[in-house]
mmCIF file of C-alpha atoms in Angstrom:
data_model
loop_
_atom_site.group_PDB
_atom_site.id
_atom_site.type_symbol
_atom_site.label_atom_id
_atom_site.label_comp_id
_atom_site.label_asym_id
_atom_site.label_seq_id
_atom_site.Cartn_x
_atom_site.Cartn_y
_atom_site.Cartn_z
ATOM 1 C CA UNK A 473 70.387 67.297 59.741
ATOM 2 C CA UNK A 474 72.178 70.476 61.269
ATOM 3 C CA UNK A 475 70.240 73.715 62.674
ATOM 4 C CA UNK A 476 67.988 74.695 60.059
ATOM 5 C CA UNK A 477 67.096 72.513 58.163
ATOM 6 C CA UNK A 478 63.254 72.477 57.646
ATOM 7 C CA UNK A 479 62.647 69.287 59.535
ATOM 8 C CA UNK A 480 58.491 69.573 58.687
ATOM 9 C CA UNK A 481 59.318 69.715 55.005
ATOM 10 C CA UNK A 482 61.910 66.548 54.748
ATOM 11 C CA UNK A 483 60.146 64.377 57.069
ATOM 12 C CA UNK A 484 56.550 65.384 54.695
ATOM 13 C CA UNK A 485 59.400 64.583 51.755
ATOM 14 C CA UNK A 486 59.665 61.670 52.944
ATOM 15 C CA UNK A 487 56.254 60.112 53.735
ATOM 16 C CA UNK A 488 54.797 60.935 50.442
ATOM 17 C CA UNK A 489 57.803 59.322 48.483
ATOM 18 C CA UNK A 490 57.192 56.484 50.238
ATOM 19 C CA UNK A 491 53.294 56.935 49.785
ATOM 20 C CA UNK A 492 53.800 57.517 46.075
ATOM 21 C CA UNK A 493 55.846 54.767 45.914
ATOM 22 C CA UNK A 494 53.056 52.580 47.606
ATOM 23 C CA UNK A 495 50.542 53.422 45.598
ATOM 24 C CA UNK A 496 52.678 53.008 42.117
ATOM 25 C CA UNK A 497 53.403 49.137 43.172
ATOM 26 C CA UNK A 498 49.958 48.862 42.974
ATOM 27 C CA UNK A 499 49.911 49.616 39.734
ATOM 28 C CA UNK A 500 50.175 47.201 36.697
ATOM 29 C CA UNK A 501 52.565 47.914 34.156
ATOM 30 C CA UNK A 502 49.765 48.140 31.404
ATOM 31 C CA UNK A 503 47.832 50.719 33.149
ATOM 32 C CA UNK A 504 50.909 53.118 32.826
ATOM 33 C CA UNK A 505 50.507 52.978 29.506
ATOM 34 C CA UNK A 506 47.129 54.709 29.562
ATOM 35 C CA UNK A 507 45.565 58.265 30.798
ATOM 36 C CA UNK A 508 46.376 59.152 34.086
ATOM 37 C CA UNK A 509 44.304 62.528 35.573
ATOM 38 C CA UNK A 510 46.546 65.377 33.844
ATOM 39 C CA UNK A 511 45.579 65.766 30.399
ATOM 40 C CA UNK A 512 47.665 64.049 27.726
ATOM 41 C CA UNK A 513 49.648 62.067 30.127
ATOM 42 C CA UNK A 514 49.730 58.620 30.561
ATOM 43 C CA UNK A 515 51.651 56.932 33.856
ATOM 44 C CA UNK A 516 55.153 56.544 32.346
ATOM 45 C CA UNK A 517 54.733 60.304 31.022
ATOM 46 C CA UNK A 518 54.114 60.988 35.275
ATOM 47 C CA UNK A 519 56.763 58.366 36.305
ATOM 48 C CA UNK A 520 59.262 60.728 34.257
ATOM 49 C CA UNK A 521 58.081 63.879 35.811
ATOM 50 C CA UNK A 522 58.214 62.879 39.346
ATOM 51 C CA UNK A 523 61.665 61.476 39.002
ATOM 52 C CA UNK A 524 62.781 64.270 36.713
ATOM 53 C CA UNK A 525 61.105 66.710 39.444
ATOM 54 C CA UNK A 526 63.446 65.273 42.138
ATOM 55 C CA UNK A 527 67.101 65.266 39.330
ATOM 56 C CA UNK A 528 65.981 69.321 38.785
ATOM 57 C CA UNK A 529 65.722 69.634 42.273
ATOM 58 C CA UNK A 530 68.770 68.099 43.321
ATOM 59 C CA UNK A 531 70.341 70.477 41.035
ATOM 60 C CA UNK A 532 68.780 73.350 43.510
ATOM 61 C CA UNK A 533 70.194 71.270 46.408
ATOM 62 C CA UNK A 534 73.721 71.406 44.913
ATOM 63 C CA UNK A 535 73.345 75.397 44.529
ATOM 64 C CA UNK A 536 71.939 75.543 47.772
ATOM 65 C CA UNK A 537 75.197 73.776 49.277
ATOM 66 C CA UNK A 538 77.933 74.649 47.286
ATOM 67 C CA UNK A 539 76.715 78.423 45.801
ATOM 68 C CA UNK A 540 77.649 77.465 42.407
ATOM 69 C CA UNK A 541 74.533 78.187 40.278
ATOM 70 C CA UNK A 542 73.038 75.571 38.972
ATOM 71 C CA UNK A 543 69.024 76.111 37.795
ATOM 72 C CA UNK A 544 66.552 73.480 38.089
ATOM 73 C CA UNK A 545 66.984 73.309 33.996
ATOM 74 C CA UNK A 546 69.095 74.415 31.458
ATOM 75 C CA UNK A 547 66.429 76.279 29.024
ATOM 76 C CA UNK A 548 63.049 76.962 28.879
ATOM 77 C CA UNK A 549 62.059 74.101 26.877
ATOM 78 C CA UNK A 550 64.487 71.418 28.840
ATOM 79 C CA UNK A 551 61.760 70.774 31.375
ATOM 80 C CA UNK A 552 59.427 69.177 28.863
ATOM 81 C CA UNK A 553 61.995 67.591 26.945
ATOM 82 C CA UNK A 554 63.157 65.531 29.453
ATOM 83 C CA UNK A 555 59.798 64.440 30.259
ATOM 84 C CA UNK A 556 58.802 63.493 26.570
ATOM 85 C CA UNK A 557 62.136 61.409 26.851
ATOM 86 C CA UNK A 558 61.558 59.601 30.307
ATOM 87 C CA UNK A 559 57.613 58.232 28.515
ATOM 88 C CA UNK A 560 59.553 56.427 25.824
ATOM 89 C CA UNK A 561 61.537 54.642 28.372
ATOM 90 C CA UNK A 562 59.854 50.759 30.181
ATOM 91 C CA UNK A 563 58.008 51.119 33.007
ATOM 92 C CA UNK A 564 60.738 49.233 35.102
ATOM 93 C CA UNK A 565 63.253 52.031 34.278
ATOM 94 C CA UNK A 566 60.600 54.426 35.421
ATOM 95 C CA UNK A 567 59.869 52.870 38.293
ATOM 96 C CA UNK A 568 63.832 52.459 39.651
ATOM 97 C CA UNK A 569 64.072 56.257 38.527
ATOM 98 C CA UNK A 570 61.834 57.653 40.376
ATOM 99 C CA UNK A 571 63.546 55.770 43.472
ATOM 100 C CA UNK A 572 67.022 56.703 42.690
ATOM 101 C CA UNK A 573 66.526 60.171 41.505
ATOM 102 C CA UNK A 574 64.532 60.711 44.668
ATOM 103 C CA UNK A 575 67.710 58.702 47.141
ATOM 104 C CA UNK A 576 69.912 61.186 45.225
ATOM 105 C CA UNK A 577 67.824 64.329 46.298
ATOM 106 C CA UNK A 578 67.576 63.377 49.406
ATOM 107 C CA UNK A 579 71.468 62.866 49.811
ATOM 108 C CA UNK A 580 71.724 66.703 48.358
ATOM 109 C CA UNK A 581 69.834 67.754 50.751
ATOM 110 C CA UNK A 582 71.611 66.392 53.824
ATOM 111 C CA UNK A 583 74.784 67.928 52.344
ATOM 112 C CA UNK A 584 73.089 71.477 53.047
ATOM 113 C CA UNK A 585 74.520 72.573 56.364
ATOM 114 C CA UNK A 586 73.848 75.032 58.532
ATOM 115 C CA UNK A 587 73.080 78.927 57.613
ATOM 116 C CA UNK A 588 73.302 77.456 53.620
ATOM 117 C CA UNK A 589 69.694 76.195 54.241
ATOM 118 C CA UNK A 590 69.215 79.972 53.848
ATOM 119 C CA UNK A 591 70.694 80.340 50.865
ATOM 120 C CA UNK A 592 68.557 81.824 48.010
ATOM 121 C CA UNK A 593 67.833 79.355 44.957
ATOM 122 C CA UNK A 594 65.715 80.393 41.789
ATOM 123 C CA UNK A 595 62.957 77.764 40.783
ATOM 124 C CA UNK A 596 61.800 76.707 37.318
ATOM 125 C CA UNK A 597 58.965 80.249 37.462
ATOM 126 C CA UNK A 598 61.742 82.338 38.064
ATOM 127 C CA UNK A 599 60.830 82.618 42.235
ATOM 128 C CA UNK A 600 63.838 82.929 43.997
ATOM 129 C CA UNK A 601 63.399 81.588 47.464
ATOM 130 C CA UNK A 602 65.790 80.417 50.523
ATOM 131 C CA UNK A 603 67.007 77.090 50.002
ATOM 132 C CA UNK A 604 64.769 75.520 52.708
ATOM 133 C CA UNK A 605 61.908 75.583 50.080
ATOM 134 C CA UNK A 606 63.518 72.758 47.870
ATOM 135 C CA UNK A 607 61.521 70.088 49.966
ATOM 136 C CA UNK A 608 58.792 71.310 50.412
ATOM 137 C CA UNK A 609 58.545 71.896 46.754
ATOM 138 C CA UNK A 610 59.138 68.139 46.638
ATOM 139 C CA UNK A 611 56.291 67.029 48.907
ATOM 140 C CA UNK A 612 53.963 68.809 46.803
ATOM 141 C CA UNK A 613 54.904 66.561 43.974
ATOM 142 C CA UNK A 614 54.875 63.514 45.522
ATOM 143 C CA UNK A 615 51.720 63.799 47.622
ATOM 144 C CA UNK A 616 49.701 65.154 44.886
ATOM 145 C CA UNK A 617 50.951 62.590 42.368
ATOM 146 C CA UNK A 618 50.227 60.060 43.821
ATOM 147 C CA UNK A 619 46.513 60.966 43.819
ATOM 148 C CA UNK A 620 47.506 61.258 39.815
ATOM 149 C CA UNK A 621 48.375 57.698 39.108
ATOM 150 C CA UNK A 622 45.831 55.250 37.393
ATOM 151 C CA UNK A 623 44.232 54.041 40.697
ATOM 152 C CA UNK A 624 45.920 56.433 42.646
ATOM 153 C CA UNK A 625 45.646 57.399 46.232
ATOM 154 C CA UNK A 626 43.443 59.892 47.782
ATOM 155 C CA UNK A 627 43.987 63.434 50.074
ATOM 156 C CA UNK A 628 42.566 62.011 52.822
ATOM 157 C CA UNK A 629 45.759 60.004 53.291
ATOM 158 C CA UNK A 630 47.903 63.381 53.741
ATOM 159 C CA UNK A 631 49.258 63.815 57.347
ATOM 160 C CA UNK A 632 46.902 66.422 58.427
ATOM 161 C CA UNK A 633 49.811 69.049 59.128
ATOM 162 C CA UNK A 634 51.023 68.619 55.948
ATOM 163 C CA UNK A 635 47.343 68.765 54.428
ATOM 164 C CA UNK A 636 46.897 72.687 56.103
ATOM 165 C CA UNK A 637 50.283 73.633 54.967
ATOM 166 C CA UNK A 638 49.518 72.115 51.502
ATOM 167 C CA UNK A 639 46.245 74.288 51.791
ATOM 168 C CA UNK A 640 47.749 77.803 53.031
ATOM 169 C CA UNK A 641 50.452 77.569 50.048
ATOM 170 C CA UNK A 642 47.430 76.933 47.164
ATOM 171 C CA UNK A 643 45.959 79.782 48.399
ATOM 172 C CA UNK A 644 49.182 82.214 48.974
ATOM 173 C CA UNK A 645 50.160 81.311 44.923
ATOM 174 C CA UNK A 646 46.394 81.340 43.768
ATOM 175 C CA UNK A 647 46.225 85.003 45.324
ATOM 176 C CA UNK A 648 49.137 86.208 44.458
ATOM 177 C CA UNK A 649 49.669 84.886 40.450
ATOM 178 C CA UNK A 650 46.153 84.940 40.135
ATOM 179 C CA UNK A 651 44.842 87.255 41.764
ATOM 180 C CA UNK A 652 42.005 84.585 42.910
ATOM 181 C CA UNK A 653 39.733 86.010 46.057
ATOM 182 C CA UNK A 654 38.845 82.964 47.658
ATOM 183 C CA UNK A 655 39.359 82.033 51.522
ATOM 184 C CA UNK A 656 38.390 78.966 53.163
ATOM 185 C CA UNK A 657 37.542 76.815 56.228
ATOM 186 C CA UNK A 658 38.090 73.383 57.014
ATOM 187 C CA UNK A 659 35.147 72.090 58.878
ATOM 188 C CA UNK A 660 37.126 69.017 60.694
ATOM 189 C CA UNK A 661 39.226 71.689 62.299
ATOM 190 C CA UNK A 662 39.347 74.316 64.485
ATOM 191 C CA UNK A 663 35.959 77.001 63.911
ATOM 192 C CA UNK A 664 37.302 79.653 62.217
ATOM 193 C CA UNK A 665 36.595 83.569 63.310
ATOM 194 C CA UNK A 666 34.563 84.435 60.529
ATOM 195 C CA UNK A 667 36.082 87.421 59.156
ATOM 196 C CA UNK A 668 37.843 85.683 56.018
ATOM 197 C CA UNK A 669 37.588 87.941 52.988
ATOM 198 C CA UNK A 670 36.000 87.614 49.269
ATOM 199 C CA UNK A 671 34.587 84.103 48.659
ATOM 200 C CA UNK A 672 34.276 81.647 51.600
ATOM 201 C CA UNK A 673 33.925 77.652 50.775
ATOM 202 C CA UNK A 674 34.091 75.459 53.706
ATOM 203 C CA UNK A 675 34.326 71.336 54.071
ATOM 204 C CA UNK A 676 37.021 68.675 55.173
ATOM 205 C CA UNK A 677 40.733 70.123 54.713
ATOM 206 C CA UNK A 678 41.222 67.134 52.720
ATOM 207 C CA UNK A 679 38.302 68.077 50.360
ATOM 208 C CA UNK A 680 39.475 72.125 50.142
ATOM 209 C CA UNK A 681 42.722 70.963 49.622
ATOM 210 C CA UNK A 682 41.552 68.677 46.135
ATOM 211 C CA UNK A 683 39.675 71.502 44.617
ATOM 212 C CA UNK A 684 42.652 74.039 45.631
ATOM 213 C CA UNK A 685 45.384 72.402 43.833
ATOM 214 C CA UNK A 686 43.717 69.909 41.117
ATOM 215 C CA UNK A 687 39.713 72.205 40.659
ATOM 216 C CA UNK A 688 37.764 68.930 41.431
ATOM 217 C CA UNK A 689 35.155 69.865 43.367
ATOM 218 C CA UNK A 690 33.121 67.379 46.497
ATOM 219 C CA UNK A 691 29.893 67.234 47.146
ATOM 220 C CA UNK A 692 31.224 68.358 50.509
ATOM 221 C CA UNK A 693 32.706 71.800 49.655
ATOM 222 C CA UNK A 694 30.102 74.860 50.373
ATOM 223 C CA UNK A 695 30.533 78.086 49.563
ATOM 224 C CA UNK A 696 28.961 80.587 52.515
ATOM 225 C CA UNK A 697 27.178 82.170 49.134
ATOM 226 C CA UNK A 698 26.042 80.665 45.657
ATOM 227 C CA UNK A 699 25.645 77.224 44.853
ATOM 228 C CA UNK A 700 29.179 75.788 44.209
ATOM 229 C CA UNK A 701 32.380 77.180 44.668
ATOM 230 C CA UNK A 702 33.825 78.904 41.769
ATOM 231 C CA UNK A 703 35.721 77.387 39.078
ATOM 232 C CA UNK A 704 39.699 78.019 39.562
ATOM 233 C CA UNK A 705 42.207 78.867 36.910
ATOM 234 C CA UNK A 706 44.662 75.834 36.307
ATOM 235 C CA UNK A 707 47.291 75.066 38.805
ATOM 236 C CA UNK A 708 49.977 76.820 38.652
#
């Protein structure tokens, strides 16, 4: 990669694919079929989001490299579509999707060069945002789907870097969409100074960052006041 590329972000892209990618070979074919953790999905339904996640992407890449616009999807509805589609295909088409769609994304990206990885991109909610974004909007899918597959894998296999970055960006889009007044402190990090605003729930990063981007609350999350922390809006 050239000067400025957002080295934290691919190499992050990179672990969880290949975490997601570990934890889906551990998964039987017959246990795609079923519920996964997001409601009204099964696994293939997920299979065909994450690899449709990294085509739309790659779509951003091309923008990003070549400033012909080219959105993440053609309509509104496309997103969803092409989801519904990918379900009705096998599970071994699924699984060398998500592979190949995520190789081709990742060859976009190195085609980004120079002062074009601050070129501005619009994403599927209509954010436009400098072109180094694209992978980190990838690791978010990734690492937190792979916690989504039947049997999946856990937070507390995030790199820890990633895990505080993964935290601080829950909490920048909760507070700003949705206008949610909520700080936090990780109790297997640094002490924090104590003057965090509205409500404060403290426990492991890995813990904060679960119930920050998927509501699921541990046993080990305590707010400073009241009994649990609050119940968050869905995830953006």
């Amino acid at each position: 990669m050239t000067d400025g590329a957002p080295t934290a972000y691919l190499r992050w892209m990179a672990e969880g694919h290949e975490y997601f990618v570990a934890r889906l070979k551990a998964v039987d074919d017959a246990d795609l079929l079923g519920p996964t953790t997001l409601p009204g999905w099964t696994g293939r339904h997920l299979l065909s989001h994450v690899g449709h996640n990294a085509r739309a992407l790659t779509r951003l890449a091309h923008w990003a490299e070549t400033g012909e616009e080219t959105p993440m999807y053609p309509s509104p509805s496309a997103r969803a579509e092409e989801i519904e589609t990918g379900a009705g295909w096998s599970t071994a088409r699924l699984r060398d999707f998500v592979v190949e769609e995520q190789d081709r994304l990742s060859d976009a990206l190195g085609r980004i060069d120079g002062e074009r990885w601050q070129a501005s991109v619009v994403t599927a909610q209509g954010r436009t945002v400098p072109a180094t974004t694209i992978p980190w909007l990838r690791c978010r899918e990734v690492w937190i789907h792979a916690c989504d597959l039947p049997g999946g894998g856990d937070f507390t296999a995030f790199p820890g870097d990633f895990t505080d970055a993964l935290i601080e960006d829950a909490l920048t889009r909760r507070r700003g969409a949705q206008s949610v007044d909520v700080s936090v402190r990780a109790t297997d990090r640094e002490p924090g100074d104590g003057t965090a605003s509205g409500t404060v729930v403290e426990g492991p990063a890995a813990d904060l960052a679960r119930w920050l981007t998927r509501g699921i609350v541990s046993p080990r999350l305590r707010p400073r006041s009241g009994a649990t922390p609050p119940e968050l809006p869905a995830w953006l």
